[in-house]
Amino acid sequence: MTPIERIIRAEIAATGPMGVDRFMALALGHAEHGYYITRDPLGRDFTTAPEIHQMFGEMIGVWVAAHWVPGARLVELGPGRGTLAADVLRVLAKAGLAPETWLVETSPALRGEQARRVPTARWAAALEEVPEGPMLLLANEFFDALPVKQYLRSPEGWRERQIGLAQGRLAWGLSGALPLDLGAAPWVETSQAATQILGQLGQRLARHGGAALIIDYGYRAADRPLGPTLQALRAGAPVDPLERAGEADLTWLLDFDGLAAALSGFDCAVETQRAFLGRMGIGQRAAALAAATPGAAGSIADALERLTGLDQMGQLFKVLTVLPRNQGEPAVRGEERA
Ligand code: SAH
């Protein structure tokens, strides 16, 4: 039994079944044994876009430079190994920008990795600890790691999905009917942590200016999945989330139209990763890199395909851009916009 499973069982024995959010908070974030606290999982359990190729971070750097606000800080939520921030800062430096950079990270293991790639960074454990002021905020595969609650509609009313004990093992269950009105859908996922961070983000952008870019695995209203989306990944393969708790990554799919609705005071646009990277010029960048380093042309083409391919990260990953009202986006090539 993993140390996390022992802790979860003890808590269930003491206070009863727990919601998926509590389970995720313990499995991923427990101060001593949590999945992200104890290790650098990138490249082992899963790979993220910045780790595939520098072109990803460079295109984000192009977007950040295009929306730069004098005196702004660069802020990244959940920066992993720090690769994205390093690639963005390299592009900004070429534009003569060397912003104060804040990395919001709870994992000591990953802060160490980040310090190696972004030695000038400052760290905070939460967005509210970052000094107030204009900011360009980035979050790649951050929100999908925050604790989420799951509710299912039943004839008696809404029930919460819970984790309890059955025959001495962790097991899925449902709460009794709850006096909640969660709308018309058959299931709902809500993340209090995500809602809180989006609220702070909106307040700061409204007060001080700046922009935000949120990238994650997620869906639009029109292609909403049929059921709740929590999944566990170990060594690149899906596993049972209740098996070996604390040793697998846990993620859920973001509802991008819901995110945009939570930031309704801003100019929000949702597009696919393919469309976003395309309009930032990844095709031209790939061609220029391949011309400069012919020996790497094959690996550059492979990386481009992984980042933008319709059956790879191009379609399932979505990008939410959050800009002040009426600021407008750089020219968009119509056929690439999703
Ligand atoms: N953005 C990176 C890493 C994604 S993994 C990349 O694209 O490669 C998720 C990241 O969020 C990790 O760095 C993890 O330690 C961090 N994280 C998870 N929960 C967090 C929280 N509540 N506060 C701050 N960081 C968190």
CSV table of C-alpha atoms and ligand atoms in Angstrom, one decimal:
chain,number,residue,atom,x,y,z
A,1,MET,CA,0.0,0.0,0.0
A,2,THR,CA,1.4,3.5,-0.9
A,3,PRO,CA,1.8,6.0,1.9
A,4,ILE,CA,-0.9,8.2,0.3
A,5,GLU,CA,-3.4,5.3,0.3
A,6,ARG,CA,-2.7,4.7,4.0
A,7,ILE,CA,-3.5,8.4,4.7
A,8,ILE,CA,-6.6,8.3,2.5
A,9,ARG,CA,-7.9,5.2,4.2
A,10,ALA,CA,-7.3,6.7,7.7
A,11,GLU,CA,-9.2,9.8,6.7
A,12,ILE,CA,-12.1,7.8,5.3
A,13,ALA,CA,-12.2,5.6,8.4
A,14,ALA,CA,-12.3,8.7,10.6
A,15,THR,CA,-14.7,11.0,8.6
A,16,GLY,CA,-16.4,9.0,5.9
A,17,PRO,CA,-16.2,8.9,2.1
A,18,MET,CA,-14.3,11.8,0.4
A,19,GLY,CA,-14.9,13.7,-2.8
A,20,VAL,CA,-12.7,13.4,-5.8
A,21,ASP,CA,-11.3,16.9,-5.0
A,22,ARG,CA,-10.0,15.7,-1.6
A,23,PHE,CA,-8.6,12.5,-3.1
A,24,MET,CA,-6.7,14.6,-5.8
A,25,ALA,CA,-5.5,17.1,-3.3
A,26,LEU,CA,-3.9,14.3,-1.2
A,27,ALA,CA,-2.7,12.1,-4.1
A,28,LEU,CA,-1.1,15.0,-6.0
A,29,GLY,CA,-0.3,17.6,-3.3
A,30,HIS,CA,0.2,15.9,0.1
A,31,ALA,CA,3.0,17.9,1.7
A,32,GLU,CA,5.2,14.9,2.2
A,33,HIS,CA,4.1,12.1,-0.2
A,34,GLY,CA,2.1,13.8,-2.9
A,35,TYR,CA,2.8,12.8,-6.5
A,36,TYR,CA,4.1,16.3,-7.6
A,37,ILE,CA,5.8,17.0,-4.3
A,38,THR,CA,8.1,13.9,-4.4
A,39,ARG,CA,9.1,13.7,-8.0
A,40,ASP,CA,9.6,15.2,-11.5
A,41,PRO,CA,7.1,13.2,-13.5
A,42,LEU,CA,7.7,14.9,-16.8
A,43,GLY,CA,9.0,12.6,-19.5
A,44,ARG,CA,8.2,9.5,-17.4
A,45,ASP,CA,4.5,9.4,-16.7
A,46,PHE,CA,3.6,12.0,-19.3
A,47,THR,CA,5.2,14.6,-21.7
A,48,THR,CA,4.1,18.1,-22.1
A,49,ALA,CA,4.3,20.4,-25.2
A,50,PRO,CA,7.2,22.6,-23.9
A,51,GLU,CA,9.3,19.4,-23.4
A,52,ILE,CA,8.6,18.2,-27.0
A,53,HIS,CA,10.4,21.1,-28.7
A,54,GLN,CA,11.5,24.7,-28.1
A,55,MET,CA,9.2,25.9,-30.9
A,56,PHE,CA,6.2,25.6,-28.6
A,57,GLY,CA,7.6,28.0,-26.0
A,58,GLU,CA,8.9,30.3,-28.7
A,59,MET,CA,5.4,30.7,-30.2
A,60,ILE,CA,4.1,31.5,-26.7
A,61,GLY,CA,6.9,34.1,-26.4
A,62,VAL,CA,5.7,35.7,-29.7
A,63,TRP,CA,2.2,36.0,-28.2
A,64,VAL,CA,3.6,37.4,-24.9
A,65,ALA,CA,5.7,40.0,-26.8
A,66,ALA,CA,2.7,41.0,-28.9
A,67,HIS,CA,0.7,41.8,-25.8
A,68,TRP,CA,3.4,43.2,-23.6
A,69,VAL,CA,2.6,45.9,-21.2
A,70,PRO,CA,5.4,48.1,-19.9
A,71,GLY,CA,6.5,47.2,-16.4
A,72,ALA,CA,4.7,43.8,-16.5
A,73,ARG,CA,5.8,40.7,-14.7
A,74,LEU,CA,5.9,37.3,-16.4
A,75,VAL,CA,4.0,34.9,-14.2
A,76,GLU,CA,3.7,31.1,-14.9
A,77,LEU,CA,1.4,28.8,-13.0
A,78,GLY,CA,2.7,25.2,-12.6
A,79,PRO,CA,5.9,25.6,-14.6
A,80,GLY,CA,7.0,22.0,-14.5
A,81,ARG,CA,10.7,21.9,-15.4
A,82,GLY,CA,10.8,25.6,-16.3
A,83,THR,CA,11.3,24.9,-20.0
A,84,LEU,CA,8.4,27.0,-21.2
A,85,ALA,CA,9.5,30.0,-19.2
A,86,ALA,CA,13.1,29.7,-20.4
A,87,ASP,CA,12.0,29.5,-24.0
A,88,VAL,CA,9.6,32.5,-23.6
A,89,LEU,CA,12.3,34.6,-21.9
A,90,ARG,CA,14.7,33.9,-24.8
A,91,VAL,CA,12.2,35.3,-27.3
A,92,LEU,CA,11.4,38.3,-25.0
A,93,ALA,CA,15.2,39.0,-24.7
A,94,LYS,CA,15.4,39.3,-28.5
A,95,ALA,CA,12.6,41.9,-28.2
A,96,GLY,CA,14.7,43.8,-25.6
A,97,LEU,CA,12.5,42.6,-22.7
A,98,ALA,CA,13.8,41.1,-19.5
A,99,PRO,CA,10.8,41.0,-17.2
A,100,GLU,CA,10.8,40.0,-13.5
A,101,THR,CA,9.6,36.4,-13.6
A,102,TRP,CA,7.5,34.7,-11.0
A,103,LEU,CA,6.9,30.9,-11.0
A,104,VAL,CA,4.0,29.7,-9.0
A,105,GLU,CA,5.0,26.2,-7.9
A,106,THR,CA,4.3,24.0,-4.9
A,107,SER,CA,6.7,21.2,-5.6
A,108,PRO,CA,10.2,21.4,-4.2
A,109,ALA,CA,11.4,18.8,-6.7
A,110,LEU,CA,10.2,20.9,-9.6
A,111,ARG,CA,11.4,24.2,-8.2
A,112,GLY,CA,14.8,22.7,-8.3
A,113,GLU,CA,14.4,21.9,-12.0
A,114,GLN,CA,13.0,25.4,-12.7
A,115,ALA,CA,15.9,27.1,-10.9
A,116,ARG,CA,18.3,25.4,-13.3
A,117,ARG,CA,16.6,26.7,-16.4
A,118,VAL,CA,15.4,30.1,-15.1
A,119,PRO,CA,18.0,31.2,-12.5
A,120,THR,CA,16.6,34.7,-12.3
A,121,ALA,CA,13.1,33.5,-11.3
A,122,ARG,CA,11.3,34.2,-8.1
A,123,TRP,CA,8.9,31.7,-6.6
A,124,ALA,CA,5.5,31.8,-5.0
A,125,ALA,CA,3.3,29.0,-3.7
A,126,ALA,CA,0.1,30.7,-4.9
A,127,LEU,CA,-0.8,33.5,-7.3
A,128,GLU,CA,-1.9,35.7,-4.4
A,129,GLU,CA,1.7,35.7,-3.2
A,130,VAL,CA,2.9,37.3,-6.4
A,131,PRO,CA,3.2,41.1,-6.0
A,132,GLU,CA,0.3,43.0,-7.6
A,133,GLY,CA,0.9,44.8,-10.9
A,134,PRO,CA,0.5,44.3,-14.7
A,135,MET,CA,1.3,40.7,-15.7
A,136,LEU,CA,1.4,38.4,-18.6
A,137,LEU,CA,0.3,35.1,-17.1
A,138,LEU,CA,0.9,31.6,-18.6
A,139,ALA,CA,-0.6,28.2,-17.5
A,140,ASN,CA,0.2,25.1,-19.6
A,141,GLU,CA,-1.4,21.9,-18.2
A,142,PHE,CA,-1.8,23.5,-14.8
A,143,PHE,CA,-5.6,23.8,-14.2
A,144,ASP,CA,-6.1,20.1,-15.1
A,145,ALA,CA,-4.1,19.1,-12.0
A,146,LEU,CA,-6.2,21.1,-9.6
A,147,PRO,CA,-8.7,19.2,-7.4
A,148,VAL,CA,-12.1,18.8,-9.0
A,149,LYS,CA,-15.5,17.6,-7.6
A,150,GLN,CA,-17.7,15.4,-9.7
A,151,TYR,CA,-21.5,15.4,-9.6
A,152,LEU,CA,-23.9,13.0,-11.4
A,153,ARG,CA,-27.6,13.7,-12.0
A,154,SER,CA,-29.9,11.0,-10.6
A,155,PRO,CA,-33.8,10.9,-10.5
A,156,GLU,CA,-33.6,11.9,-6.9
A,157,GLY,CA,-31.3,14.9,-7.5
A,158,TRP,CA,-27.5,15.6,-7.8
A,159,ARG,CA,-25.1,13.1,-6.2
A,160,GLU,CA,-21.4,13.6,-5.6
A,161,ARG,CA,-19.0,10.9,-6.7
A,162,GLN,CA,-17.0,9.8,-3.7
A,163,ILE,CA,-14.2,7.5,-2.7
A,164,GLY,CA,-14.9,5.2,0.2
A,165,LEU,CA,-13.9,1.8,1.5
A,166,ALA,CA,-15.5,-1.5,0.5
A,167,GLN,CA,-14.2,-4.9,1.5
A,168,GLY,CA,-11.1,-3.2,2.8
A,169,ARG,CA,-10.3,-1.5,-0.5
A,170,LEU,CA,-10.7,2.0,-1.9
A,171,ALA,CA,-13.9,2.0,-3.9
A,172,TRP,CA,-16.1,4.5,-5.9
A,173,GLY,CA,-19.4,5.4,-4.5
A,174,LEU,CA,-22.1,8.2,-4.6
A,175,SER,CA,-23.3,10.5,-1.9
A,176,GLY,CA,-27.0,10.9,-1.1
A,177,ALA,CA,-29.1,13.3,-3.2
A,178,LEU,CA,-27.9,16.9,-2.6
A,179,PRO,CA,-29.9,20.1,-2.6
A,180,LEU,CA,-28.0,21.6,-5.5
A,181,ASP,CA,-29.0,23.1,-8.8
A,182,LEU,CA,-26.2,22.3,-11.3
A,183,GLY,CA,-28.0,22.9,-14.5
A,184,ALA,CA,-29.2,20.7,-17.3
A,185,ALA,CA,-26.3,18.4,-18.0
A,186,PRO,CA,-26.2,14.8,-16.8
A,187,TRP,CA,-22.8,15.4,-15.1
A,188,VAL,CA,-20.8,18.3,-13.8
A,189,GLU,CA,-17.2,18.8,-12.7
A,190,THR,CA,-16.4,21.8,-10.6
A,191,SER,CA,-13.0,22.9,-9.2
A,192,GLN,CA,-13.1,25.4,-6.3
A,193,ALA,CA,-9.4,25.8,-6.6
A,194,ALA,CA,-9.6,26.7,-10.4
A,195,THR,CA,-12.6,29.0,-9.8
A,196,GLN,CA,-10.6,30.8,-7.1
A,197,ILE,CA,-7.5,31.3,-9.2
A,198,LEU,CA,-9.5,32.5,-12.2
A,199,GLY,CA,-11.2,35.0,-9.9
A,200,GLN,CA,-7.8,36.3,-8.7
A,201,LEU,CA,-6.5,36.4,-12.2
A,202,GLY,CA,-9.5,38.4,-13.5
A,203,GLN,CA,-9.2,40.8,-10.6
A,204,ARG,CA,-5.6,41.4,-11.2
A,205,LEU,CA,-5.9,41.9,-15.0
A,206,ALA,CA,-8.8,44.2,-14.5
A,207,ARG,CA,-7.0,46.3,-11.9
A,208,HIS,CA,-3.5,46.5,-13.4
A,209,GLY,CA,-3.7,45.3,-17.0
A,210,GLY,CA,-2.0,42.5,-18.9
A,211,ALA,CA,-3.1,39.3,-20.5
A,212,ALA,CA,-3.3,35.5,-19.8
A,213,LEU,CA,-2.9,32.4,-21.9
A,214,ILE,CA,-4.3,29.1,-20.6
A,215,ILE,CA,-3.5,25.9,-22.5
A,216,ASP,CA,-4.8,22.5,-21.5
A,217,TYR,CA,-6.4,19.3,-22.6
A,218,GLY,CA,-10.1,20.1,-22.8
A,219,TYR,CA,-13.3,20.5,-24.7
A,220,ARG,CA,-15.8,23.0,-26.1
A,221,ALA,CA,-19.5,22.9,-25.2
A,222,ALA,CA,-20.3,21.3,-28.6
A,223,ASP,CA,-18.1,18.3,-27.9
A,224,ARG,CA,-18.7,17.8,-24.2
A,225,PRO,CA,-17.7,14.3,-23.1
A,226,LEU,CA,-20.4,11.8,-22.1
A,227,GLY,CA,-19.3,11.5,-18.6
A,228,PRO,CA,-16.8,12.8,-15.9
A,229,THR,CA,-13.3,13.1,-17.2
A,230,LEU,CA,-10.9,12.3,-14.4
A,231,GLN,CA,-8.1,10.0,-15.5
A,232,ALA,CA,-4.8,8.6,-14.1
A,233,LEU,CA,-1.6,8.2,-16.1
A,234,ARG,CA,1.4,6.2,-15.2
A,235,ALA,CA,4.3,5.6,-17.6
A,236,GLY,CA,2.2,7.1,-20.4
A,237,ALA,CA,-0.7,4.6,-20.0
A,238,PRO,CA,-4.1,5.0,-18.3
A,239,VAL,CA,-4.4,3.3,-14.9
A,240,ASP,CA,-7.1,2.9,-12.3
A,241,PRO,CA,-7.0,6.2,-10.3
A,242,LEU,CA,-7.6,4.3,-7.0
A,243,GLU,CA,-4.6,1.9,-7.6
A,244,ARG,CA,-1.4,3.0,-6.0
A,245,ALA,CA,-2.6,6.5,-5.1
A,246,GLY,CA,0.1,9.1,-5.2
A,247,GLU,CA,2.1,7.3,-7.9
A,248,ALA,CA,0.1,8.3,-11.0
A,249,ASP,CA,-0.7,11.7,-12.5
A,250,LEU,CA,-4.4,12.6,-12.1
A,251,THR,CA,-6.0,15.0,-14.6
A,252,TRP,CA,-9.4,16.1,-15.8
A,253,LEU,CA,-10.5,17.8,-19.0
A,254,LEU,CA,-11.1,21.5,-18.9
A,255,ASP,CA,-14.4,22.9,-20.0
A,256,PHE,CA,-13.0,25.8,-22.1
A,257,ASP,CA,-16.4,27.6,-22.7
A,258,GLY,CA,-16.9,27.4,-18.9
A,259,LEU,CA,-13.4,29.0,-18.4
A,260,ALA,CA,-14.2,31.8,-20.8
A,261,ALA,CA,-17.5,32.4,-19.1
A,262,ALA,CA,-15.7,32.7,-15.8
A,263,LEU,CA,-13.7,35.6,-17.3
A,264,SER,CA,-16.6,37.3,-19.0
A,265,GLY,CA,-15.2,40.8,-18.4
A,266,PHE,CA,-12.4,40.2,-20.9
A,267,ASP,CA,-12.0,39.5,-24.5
A,268,CYS,CA,-11.7,35.7,-24.4
A,269,ALA,CA,-11.1,33.5,-27.3
A,270,VAL,CA,-10.8,29.7,-27.4
A,271,GLU,CA,-9.0,28.0,-30.3
A,272,THR,CA,-7.2,24.7,-30.8
A,273,GLN,CA,-3.5,24.4,-30.1
A,274,ARG,CA,-3.0,23.8,-33.8
A,275,ALA,CA,-4.8,27.1,-34.8
A,276,PHE,CA,-2.9,29.1,-32.1
A,277,LEU,CA,0.6,27.8,-32.9
A,278,GLY,CA,-0.2,28.2,-36.6
A,279,ARG,CA,-1.2,31.9,-36.4
A,280,MET,CA,1.9,32.6,-34.2
A,281,GLY,CA,4.0,31.2,-37.1
A,282,ILE,CA,5.2,27.8,-36.0
A,283,GLY,CA,5.2,26.6,-39.6
A,284,GLN,CA,7.7,29.3,-40.7
A,285,ARG,CA,9.7,28.8,-37.5
A,286,ALA,CA,10.0,25.1,-38.2
A,287,ALA,CA,11.1,25.7,-41.8
A,288,ALA,CA,13.7,28.3,-40.6
A,289,LEU,CA,15.1,25.9,-38.0
A,290,ALA,CA,15.2,23.0,-40.5
A,291,ALA,CA,17.0,25.2,-43.0
A,292,ALA,CA,19.6,26.3,-40.4
A,293,THR,CA,20.1,22.7,-39.1
A,294,PRO,CA,19.5,20.3,-41.9
A,295,GLY,CA,20.6,17.3,-39.8
A,296,ALA,CA,17.7,18.0,-37.4
A,297,ALA,CA,15.0,18.5,-40.1
A,298,GLY,CA,13.4,15.1,-39.4
A,299,SER,CA,13.1,15.7,-35.7
A,300,ILE,CA,11.8,19.2,-36.2
A,301,ALA,CA,9.1,17.8,-38.6
A,302,ASP,CA,8.2,15.2,-36.0
A,303,ALA,CA,7.9,17.7,-33.2
A,304,LEU,CA,5.7,20.0,-35.4
A,305,GLU,CA,3.4,17.1,-36.1
A,306,ARG,CA,3.2,16.1,-32.4
A,307,LEU,CA,2.4,19.7,-31.4
A,308,THR,CA,-0.1,20.5,-34.2
A,309,GLY,CA,-1.3,17.2,-35.7
A,310,LEU,CA,-5.1,16.8,-35.6
A,311,ASP,CA,-4.8,13.3,-34.1
A,312,GLN,CA,-1.9,14.5,-31.8
A,313,MET,CA,-1.9,17.6,-29.5
A,314,GLY,CA,-3.2,19.9,-32.2
A,315,GLN,CA,-6.9,19.3,-31.7
A,316,LEU,CA,-7.4,18.0,-28.1
A,317,PHE,CA,-5.4,20.8,-26.6
A,318,LYS,CA,-7.2,24.1,-26.5
A,319,VAL,CA,-5.9,27.6,-25.9
A,320,LEU,CA,-7.8,30.3,-24.1
A,321,THR,CA,-6.5,33.9,-24.7
A,322,VAL,CA,-7.6,36.5,-22.1
A,323,LEU,CA,-7.2,40.1,-23.2
A,324,PRO,CA,-8.6,43.4,-22.0
A,325,ARG,CA,-11.7,44.3,-23.9
A,326,ASN,CA,-11.3,45.9,-27.4
A,327,GLN,CA,-7.5,45.3,-27.5
A,328,GLY,CA,-7.8,42.8,-30.4
A,329,GLU,CA,-5.6,40.0,-31.4
A,330,PRO,CA,-2.9,40.1,-34.0
A,331,ALA,CA,-4.1,39.1,-37.5
A,332,VAL,CA,-5.6,35.7,-37.6
A,333,ARG,CA,-5.5,33.5,-40.7
A,334,GLY,CA,-9.1,32.5,-41.1
A,335,GLU,CA,-8.6,28.9,-42.3
A,336,GLU,CA,-6.4,28.1,-39.3
A,337,ARG,CA,-8.8,29.4,-36.7
A,338,ALA,CA,-10.8,26.6,-35.1
B,1,SAH,N1,3.5,23.5,-17.2
B,1,SAH,C1,4.4,22.4,-17.2
B,1,SAH,C2,4.1,21.4,-16.1
B,1,SAH,C3,2.7,20.8,-16.1
B,1,SAH,S1,2.5,19.6,-14.8
B,1,SAH,C4,4.6,21.8,-18.5
B,1,SAH,O1,3.8,22.2,-19.4
B,1,SAH,O2,5.5,21.1,-18.7
B,1,SAH,C5,1.7,20.6,-13.5
B,1,SAH,C6,2.5,21.5,-12.8
B,1,SAH,O3,1.7,22.2,-11.8
B,1,SAH,C7,3.7,21.0,-12.0
B,1,SAH,O4,4.7,21.9,-12.0
B,1,SAH,C8,3.1,20.9,-10.6
B,1,SAH,O5,4.0,20.8,-9.6
B,1,SAH,C9,2.3,22.2,-10.5
B,1,SAH,N2,1.2,22.2,-9.6
B,1,SAH,C10,0.2,21.3,-9.3
B,1,SAH,N3,-0.7,21.8,-8.4
B,1,SAH,C11,-0.2,23.0,-8.1
B,1,SAH,C12,-0.7,24.0,-7.2
B,1,SAH,N4,-1.9,23.8,-6.5
B,1,SAH,N5,-0.1,25.2,-7.1
B,1,SAH,C13,1.1,25.4,-7.8
B,1,SAH,N6,1.6,24.5,-8.7
B,1,SAH,C14,0.9,23.3,-8.8
